[in-house]
Amino acid sequence: MRIVFLGPPGTGKGTQAKVLGKRLGVPAISTGDMLREAVRRETALGRHAKAIMEAGALVPDEVVIGLIRERIASPDAARGFLLDGFPRTIAQAEALEQLLEDNGTPLDRVVNLAVPEANLLDRLLGRCEQEGRSDDRPETVRERLRVYIEKTSPLVAFYEASGLLAHVDGFGSVDDVTDRIERALTRTERTARRA
Ligand code: AMP
């Protein structure tokens, strides 16, 4: 199972990817978590990424593509993976496609989690208080949403064209949303089998 989770920041993608990863027995891979870990450890990558993340901007494509290339080559990802927060640009999506094509392991599905924008701001600002994430300050949150609309939202059409996309309503409890995602995955599986 190789699945991409798409959706704006604050949709609960990360939570869903982790829950579903456990159920499916594959790792949930988050470039955001990998970058935050690098910042925490003060590695060269972390020092490079810190200011970019705090500004709500995107780390350069080649940097995150390199991280993903290495991560999906690890043994625990051989049976599949859930990608959370990658790809975030068309260039990243094309690089991922090439990488998976070279390995002979194409993507199975892309889940697009959607919640109304007003709820996104509430969720992100709430998380800001709970977790103290330095990129959850109000001005950074607004910039992250703007960057999502400009750079990442075109991926919805990109994956729609490939027939891999499943739209899922991300509003509601964690359990409700997980159930919806599982249903959507089964649905696309049936549709894909018919095709
Ligand atoms: P996330 O936890 O996925 O919201 O990511 C937090 C921050 O890490 C983002 O706002 C970006 O600065 C950076 N980041 C994470 N994933 C990517 C990516 N695929 N491309 C570029 N920057 C990323």
Coordinates of N, CA and C in Angstrom, one line a residue, residues 5-178:
F5 N -1.2 11.4 1.4 CA -2.2 12.2 2.1 C -2.0 13.7 1.6
L6 N -3.1 14.2 1.0 CA -3.0 15.6 0.6 C -4.0 16.4 1.4
G7 N -3.8 17.7 1.5 CA -4.8 18.6 2.2 C -4.0 19.7 2.9
P8 N -4.7 20.8 3.1 CA -4.1 22.0 3.7 C -3.6 21.7 5.1
P9 N -2.7 22.5 5.7 CA -2.2 22.3 7.1 C -3.5 22.5 8.0
G10 N -3.5 21.6 9.0 CA -4.6 21.7 10.0 C -5.8 20.8 9.7
T11 N -5.7 20.0 8.7 CA -6.8 19.0 8.4 C -6.7 17.8 9.2
G12 N -5.6 17.6 10.0 CA -5.5 16.4 10.7 C -4.8 15.3 9.9
K13 N -4.2 15.6 8.8 CA -3.5 14.6 8.0 C -2.5 13.8 8.8
G14 N -1.7 14.5 9.6 CA -0.7 13.8 10.3 C -1.2 12.7 11.3
T15 N -2.3 13.1 12.0 CA -2.9 12.2 12.9 C -3.5 11.0 12.1
Q16 N -4.2 11.3 11.0 CA -4.8 10.2 10.3 C -3.7 9.3 9.7
A17 N -2.7 9.9 9.2 CA -1.6 9.0 8.6 C -1.0 8.1 9.6
K18 N -0.9 8.6 10.8 CA -0.3 7.7 11.9 C -1.3 6.6 12.3
V19 N -2.5 6.9 12.4 CA -3.5 5.9 12.8 C -3.6 4.9 11.7
L20 N -3.7 5.3 10.5 CA -3.9 4.4 9.4 C -2.6 3.6 9.1
G21 N -1.5 4.2 9.3 CA -0.2 3.5 9.2 C -0.2 2.3 10.1
K22 N -0.6 2.5 11.4 CA -0.6 1.4 12.4 C -1.5 0.3 11.9
R23 N -2.8 0.7 11.4 CA -3.7 -0.3 11.0 C -3.2 -1.1 9.8
L24 N -2.6 -0.4 8.9 CA -2.1 -1.1 7.7 C -0.7 -1.7 7.8
G25 N -0.1 -1.4 8.9 CA 1.3 -2.0 9.2 C 2.3 -1.4 8.3
V26 N 2.2 -0.1 7.9 CA 3.2 0.5 7.1 C 3.6 1.9 7.8
P27 N 4.8 2.4 7.5 CA 5.2 3.6 8.2 C 4.5 4.8 7.7
A28 N 4.1 5.8 8.6 CA 3.6 7.1 8.2 C 4.8 8.0 8.1
I29 N 5.1 8.5 6.9 CA 6.3 9.3 6.7 C 6.0 10.7 6.6
S30 N 6.5 11.6 7.5 CA 6.1 13.0 7.4 C 7.4 13.8 7.2
T31 N 7.5 14.5 6.1 CA 8.7 15.3 5.9 C 8.8 16.4 6.9
G32 N 7.6 16.9 7.4 CA 7.6 17.9 8.5 C 8.2 17.4 9.7
D33 N 7.9 16.2 10.1 CA 8.5 15.6 11.3 C 10.0 15.4 11.1
M34 N 10.4 14.9 9.9 CA 11.8 14.7 9.7 C 12.6 16.0 9.8
L35 N 12.0 17.1 9.2 CA 12.6 18.4 9.3 C 12.7 18.9 10.7
R36 N 11.6 18.8 11.5 CA 11.5 19.2 12.9 C 12.6 18.5 13.7
E37 N 12.8 17.2 13.4 CA 13.8 16.4 14.1 C 15.2 17.0 13.8
A38 N 15.4 17.3 12.5 CA 16.7 17.9 12.1 C 17.0 19.2 12.8
V39 N 15.9 20.0 13.0 CA 16.0 21.3 13.6 C 16.4 21.1 15.1
R40 N 15.7 20.1 15.7 CA 15.9 19.8 17.1 C 17.3 19.3 17.4
R41 N 17.8 18.5 16.5 CA 19.2 18.0 16.6 C 20.3 19.0 16.2
E42 N 19.8 20.1 15.6 CA 20.7 21.1 15.1 C 21.7 20.6 14.0
T43 N 21.2 19.7 13.1 CA 22.1 19.2 12.1 C 22.2 20.3 11.0
A44 N 23.1 20.1 10.0 CA 23.2 21.1 8.9 C 21.9 21.4 8.2
L45 N 21.1 20.3 8.0 CA 19.8 20.4 7.4 C 18.9 21.2 8.3
G46 N 18.9 20.9 9.6 CA 18.1 21.6 10.5 C 18.4 23.1 10.6
R47 N 19.6 23.4 10.5 CA 20.0 24.8 10.6 C 19.5 25.5 9.3
H48 N 19.6 24.8 8.2 CA 19.1 25.4 6.9 C 17.6 25.6 6.9
A49 N 16.9 24.6 7.5 CA 15.4 24.5 7.3 C 14.7 25.4 8.4
K50 N 15.4 25.7 9.5 CA 14.7 26.3 10.6 C 14.0 27.6 10.3
A51 N 14.7 28.6 9.7 CA 14.1 29.9 9.4 C 13.0 29.8 8.3
I52 N 13.2 28.9 7.4 CA 12.3 28.7 6.3 C 11.0 28.2 6.9
M53 N 11.0 27.2 7.8 CA 9.8 26.6 8.5 C 9.2 27.7 9.3
E54 N 10.0 28.5 10.1 CA 9.3 29.5 10.9 C 8.6 30.6 10.1
A55 N 9.1 30.8 8.9 CA 8.4 31.8 8.0 C 7.2 31.2 7.4
G56 N 7.0 29.9 7.5 CA 5.8 29.3 6.8 C 6.1 29.0 5.3
A57 N 7.3 29.1 4.9 CA 7.7 28.8 3.5 C 8.0 27.4 3.3
L58 N 8.3 27.0 2.0 CA 8.7 25.6 1.7 C 10.2 25.5 1.7
V59 N 10.7 24.4 2.2 CA 12.1 24.0 2.1 C 12.3 23.6 0.6
P60 N 13.5 23.9 0.0 CA 13.6 23.6 -1.4 C 13.3 22.2 -1.8
D61 N 12.7 22.0 -3.0 CA 12.3 20.7 -3.5 C 13.4 19.7 -3.4
E62 N 14.6 20.1 -3.9 CA 15.7 19.0 -3.9 C 16.0 18.5 -2.5
V63 N 15.9 19.3 -1.5 CA 16.2 18.9 -0.1 C 15.2 17.8 0.3
V64 N 13.8 18.1 0.2 CA 12.8 17.2 0.6 C 12.8 15.9 -0.3
I65 N 13.0 16.1 -1.6 CA 13.1 14.9 -2.5 C 14.2 14.0 -2.0
G66 N 15.4 14.6 -1.6 CA 16.5 13.8 -1.1 C 16.1 13.0 0.1
L67 N 15.4 13.7 1.0 CA 14.9 13.0 2.3 C 14.0 11.8 2.0
I68 N 13.1 12.1 1.1 CA 12.1 11.0 0.8 C 12.7 9.9 0.0
R69 N 13.7 10.2 -0.9 CA 14.3 9.1 -1.6 C 15.0 8.1 -0.7
E70 N 15.7 8.7 0.3 CA 16.4 7.9 1.3 C 15.4 7.1 2.2
R71 N 14.4 7.8 2.6 CA 13.5 7.2 3.6 C 12.7 6.1 3.0
I72 N 12.2 6.2 1.8 CA 11.4 5.1 1.2 C 12.3 3.9 0.8
A73 N 13.6 4.1 0.8 CA 14.5 3.0 0.5 C 14.8 2.2 1.7
S74 N 14.3 2.6 2.9 CA 14.6 1.8 4.1 C 13.7 0.6 4.1
P75 N 14.2 -0.5 4.8 CA 13.5 -1.7 4.7 C 12.1 -1.7 5.2
D76 N 11.8 -0.8 6.2 CA 10.5 -0.8 6.8 C 9.5 -0.2 5.8
A77 N 9.9 0.4 4.8 CA 9.0 1.0 3.8 C 8.8 0.1 2.6
A78 N 9.4 -1.1 2.6 CA 9.4 -2.0 1.4 C 8.0 -2.5 1.1
R79 N 7.2 -2.7 2.2 CA 5.8 -3.1 2.0 C 4.8 -2.0 1.7
G80 N 5.3 -0.8 1.8 CA 4.4 0.4 1.6 C 4.7 1.5 2.6
F81 N 3.9 2.6 2.4 CA 4.1 3.7 3.3 C 2.9 4.7 3.1
L82 N 2.7 5.6 4.0 CA 1.8 6.7 3.9 C 2.6 8.0 3.9
L83 N 2.5 8.8 2.9 CA 3.2 10.1 2.9 C 2.3 11.2 3.4
D84 N 2.8 11.9 4.4 CA 2.1 13.0 5.0 C 2.9 14.3 4.8
G85 N 2.4 15.2 4.0 CA 3.1 16.5 3.8 C 4.1 16.5 2.7
F86 N 4.2 15.4 1.9 CA 5.0 15.3 0.7 C 4.2 14.5 -0.3
P87 N 4.1 14.8 -1.5 CA 4.6 16.0 -2.2 C 3.8 17.3 -1.9
R88 N 4.5 18.4 -2.0 CA 3.8 19.7 -1.7 C 3.9 20.6 -2.9
T89 N 4.6 20.2 -4.0 CA 4.7 21.0 -5.2 C 4.6 20.0 -6.4
I90 N 4.3 20.5 -7.5 CA 4.2 19.7 -8.7 C 5.6 19.0 -9.0
A91 N 6.7 19.8 -8.8 CA 8.0 19.3 -9.0 C 8.3 18.1 -8.1
Q92 N 7.8 18.2 -6.8 CA 8.0 17.0 -5.9 C 7.1 15.8 -6.3
A93 N 5.9 16.1 -6.8 CA 5.0 15.0 -7.2 C 5.7 14.3 -8.4
E94 N 6.2 15.1 -9.4 CA 6.9 14.5 -10.5 C 8.1 13.6 -10.1
A95 N 8.9 14.2 -9.2 CA 10.1 13.4 -8.7 C 9.6 12.1 -8.0
L96 N 8.5 12.2 -7.3 CA 8.1 11.0 -6.6 C 7.6 10.0 -7.6
E97 N 6.9 10.4 -8.6 CA 6.4 9.5 -9.7 C 7.6 8.8 -10.3
Q98 N 8.6 9.6 -10.6 CA 9.8 9.0 -11.3 C 10.5 8.0 -10.4
L99 N 10.6 8.4 -9.1 CA 11.3 7.5 -8.1 C 10.6 6.2 -8.0
L100 N 9.3 6.3 -7.9 CA 8.5 5.0 -7.7 C 8.4 4.2 -9.0
E101 N 8.4 4.9 -10.1 CA 8.5 4.2 -11.4 C 9.8 3.4 -11.6
D102 N 10.9 4.1 -11.2 CA 12.2 3.4 -11.2 C 12.2 2.2 -10.4
N103 N 11.5 2.3 -9.2 CA 11.5 1.1 -8.3 C 10.5 0.1 -8.7
G104 N 9.6 0.4 -9.7 CA 8.5 -0.5 -10.1 C 7.4 -0.6 -9.0
T105 N 7.3 0.4 -8.2 CA 6.3 0.4 -7.1 C 5.5 1.7 -7.1
P106 N 4.5 1.8 -8.1 CA 3.7 3.0 -8.2 C 2.8 3.3 -7.0
L107 N 2.3 4.5 -6.9 CA 1.4 4.9 -5.8 C 0.1 4.1 -6.0
D108 N -0.6 3.8 -4.9 CA -1.9 3.1 -5.0 C -3.0 4.1 -4.9
R109 N -2.9 5.1 -4.0 CA -4.0 6.1 -3.8 C -3.5 7.4 -3.4
V110 N -4.3 8.4 -3.6 CA -4.0 9.7 -3.0 C -5.3 10.2 -2.3
V111 N -5.2 10.4 -1.0 CA -6.4 10.8 -0.2 C -6.3 12.3 0.0
N112 N -7.3 13.0 -0.5 CA -7.4 14.4 -0.3 C -8.4 14.7 0.9
L113 N -7.8 15.2 2.0 CA -8.6 15.5 3.2 C -9.0 17.0 3.1
A114 N -10.3 17.3 3.2 CA -10.7 18.6 3.1 C -11.5 19.1 4.3
V115 N -11.2 20.3 4.9 CA -12.1 20.8 5.9 C -12.3 22.3 5.5
P116 N -13.4 23.0 5.9 CA -13.6 24.4 5.6 C -12.5 25.3 6.1
E117 N -12.1 26.3 5.4 CA -11.0 27.1 5.7 C -11.1 27.7 7.1
A118 N -12.3 28.1 7.5 CA -12.5 28.7 8.9 C -12.1 27.8 9.9
N119 N -12.4 26.5 9.7 CA -12.1 25.4 10.7 C -10.6 25.2 10.8
L120 N -9.9 25.4 9.6 CA -8.5 25.2 9.6 C -7.8 26.2 10.5
L121 N -8.2 27.5 10.3 CA -7.5 28.5 11.2 C -7.7 28.2 12.6
D122 N -8.9 27.8 13.0 CA -9.2 27.5 14.4 C -8.3 26.3 14.9
R123 N -8.3 25.3 14.1 CA -7.5 24.1 14.5 C -6.0 24.5 14.6
L124 N -5.5 25.2 13.6 CA -4.1 25.5 13.7 C -3.7 26.4 14.9
L125 N -4.6 27.4 15.1 CA -4.3 28.3 16.2 C -4.5 27.6 17.6
G126 N -5.4 26.6 17.6 CA -5.6 25.8 18.8 C -4.3 24.9 19.1
R127 N -3.8 24.4 18.0 CA -2.6 23.5 18.1 C -1.4 24.4 18.6
C128 N -1.4 25.6 18.1 CA -0.4 26.6 18.5 C -0.3 26.6 20.0
E129 N -1.4 26.7 20.7 CA -1.4 26.8 22.2 C -1.0 25.5 22.8
Q130 N -1.5 24.4 22.2 CA -1.3 23.1 22.9 C 0.1 22.6 22.7
E131 N 0.7 22.7 21.5 CA 2.0 22.1 21.2 C 3.1 23.1 21.2
G132 N 2.8 24.4 21.1 CA 3.8 25.4 21.0 C 4.7 25.3 19.8
R133 N 4.2 24.7 18.7 CA 5.0 24.6 17.5 C 5.3 26.0 17.0
S134 N 6.6 26.3 16.7 CA 7.0 27.6 16.4 C 6.4 28.1 15.0
D135 N 5.9 27.1 14.2 CA 5.3 27.6 12.9 C 3.8 27.6 13.0
D136 N 3.3 27.6 14.2 CA 1.8 27.7 14.4 C 1.4 29.1 14.9
R137 N 2.3 30.1 14.8 CA 2.0 31.5 15.2 C 1.0 32.0 14.1
P138 N 0.1 32.9 14.5 CA -1.0 33.4 13.5 C -0.4 33.8 12.2
E139 N 0.7 34.6 12.2 CA 1.2 35.1 10.9 C 1.8 34.0 10.0
T140 N 2.4 33.0 10.7 CA 3.0 31.9 10.0 C 1.9 31.0 9.4
V141 N 0.8 30.8 10.3 CA -0.3 30.0 9.9 C -0.9 30.5 8.6
R142 N -1.1 31.8 8.5 CA -1.7 32.5 7.3 C -0.8 32.2 6.1
E143 N 0.5 32.4 6.3 CA 1.4 32.2 5.2 C 1.4 30.7 4.8
R144 N 1.3 29.8 5.7 CA 1.3 28.4 5.3 C 0.1 28.1 4.5
L145 N -1.1 28.7 4.9 CA -2.3 28.4 4.1 C -2.1 29.1 2.7
R146 N -1.5 30.3 2.6 CA -1.3 30.9 1.3 C -0.4 30.1 0.4
V147 N 0.7 29.5 1.0 CA 1.6 28.7 0.3 C 0.9 27.4 -0.2
Y148 N 0.0 26.9 0.7 CA -0.7 25.7 0.3 C -1.5 26.0 -1.0
I149 N -2.3 27.1 -0.9 CA -3.2 27.4 -2.1 C -2.4 27.6 -3.3
E150 N -1.2 28.3 -3.2 CA -0.4 28.6 -4.4 C 0.3 27.4 -4.9
K151 N 1.0 26.7 -4.0 CA 2.0 25.6 -4.5 C 1.4 24.2 -4.4
T152 N 0.6 23.9 -3.4 CA 0.2 22.5 -3.2 C -1.2 22.2 -3.7
S153 N -2.1 23.1 -3.7 CA -3.5 22.8 -4.2 C -3.5 22.3 -5.6
P154 N -2.6 22.8 -6.5 CA -2.6 22.2 -7.9 C -2.4 20.7 -8.0
L155 N -1.9 20.1 -6.9 CA -1.7 18.7 -6.9 C -3.0 17.9 -6.9
V156 N -4.1 18.6 -6.5 CA -5.4 17.9 -6.5 C -5.7 17.6 -8.0
A157 N -5.6 18.5 -8.8 CA -5.9 18.3 -10.3 C -4.9 17.3 -10.9
F158 N -3.6 17.4 -10.4 CA -2.5 16.6 -10.9 C -2.9 15.1 -10.7
Y159 N -3.4 14.8 -9.4 CA -3.7 13.4 -9.1 C -5.1 13.0 -9.5
E160 N -5.9 14.0 -9.7 CA -7.3 13.7 -10.2 C -7.1 13.1 -11.7
A161 N -6.2 13.7 -12.4 CA -5.9 13.3 -13.8 C -5.4 11.9 -13.8
S162 N -4.7 11.5 -12.8 CA -4.1 10.1 -12.8 C -5.1 9.1 -12.3
G163 N -6.3 9.5 -11.8 CA -7.4 8.6 -11.4 C -7.1 8.0 -10.0
L164 N -6.1 8.6 -9.3 CA -5.8 8.0 -8.0 C -6.5 8.6 -6.8
L165 N -7.1 9.8 -7.1 CA -7.6 10.6 -6.0 C -8.9 10.2 -5.4
A166 N -8.9 10.2 -4.0 CA -10.1 10.0 -3.3 C -10.4 11.2 -2.4
H167 N -11.5 11.9 -2.5 CA -11.8 13.0 -1.7 C -12.5 12.5 -0.4
V168 N -12.0 13.0 0.7 CA -12.6 12.6 2.0 C -12.8 13.9 2.9
D169 N -14.0 13.9 3.5 CA -14.4 15.0 4.3 C -13.6 14.8 5.7
G170 N -12.8 15.8 6.0 CA -11.9 15.7 7.2 C -12.6 16.3 8.4
F171 N -13.8 16.7 8.3 CA -14.5 17.4 9.5 C -15.1 16.3 10.4
G172 N -14.8 16.4 11.7 CA -15.5 15.4 12.6 C -14.4 14.8 13.5
S173 N -14.8 13.8 14.3 CA -13.9 13.2 15.2 C -12.8 12.4 14.5
V174 N -11.7 12.1 15.1 CA -10.6 11.4 14.5 C -11.1 10.0 14.0
D175 N -11.9 9.3 14.9 CA -12.4 8.0 14.5 C -13.3 8.1 13.2
D176 N -14.2 9.1 13.2 CA -15.1 9.2 12.1 C -14.3 9.4 10.8
V177 N -13.3 10.3 10.9 CA -12.6 10.6 9.7 C -11.8 9.3 9.2
T178 N -11.2 8.6 10.2 CA -10.5 7.4 9.8 C -11.4 6.4 9.1

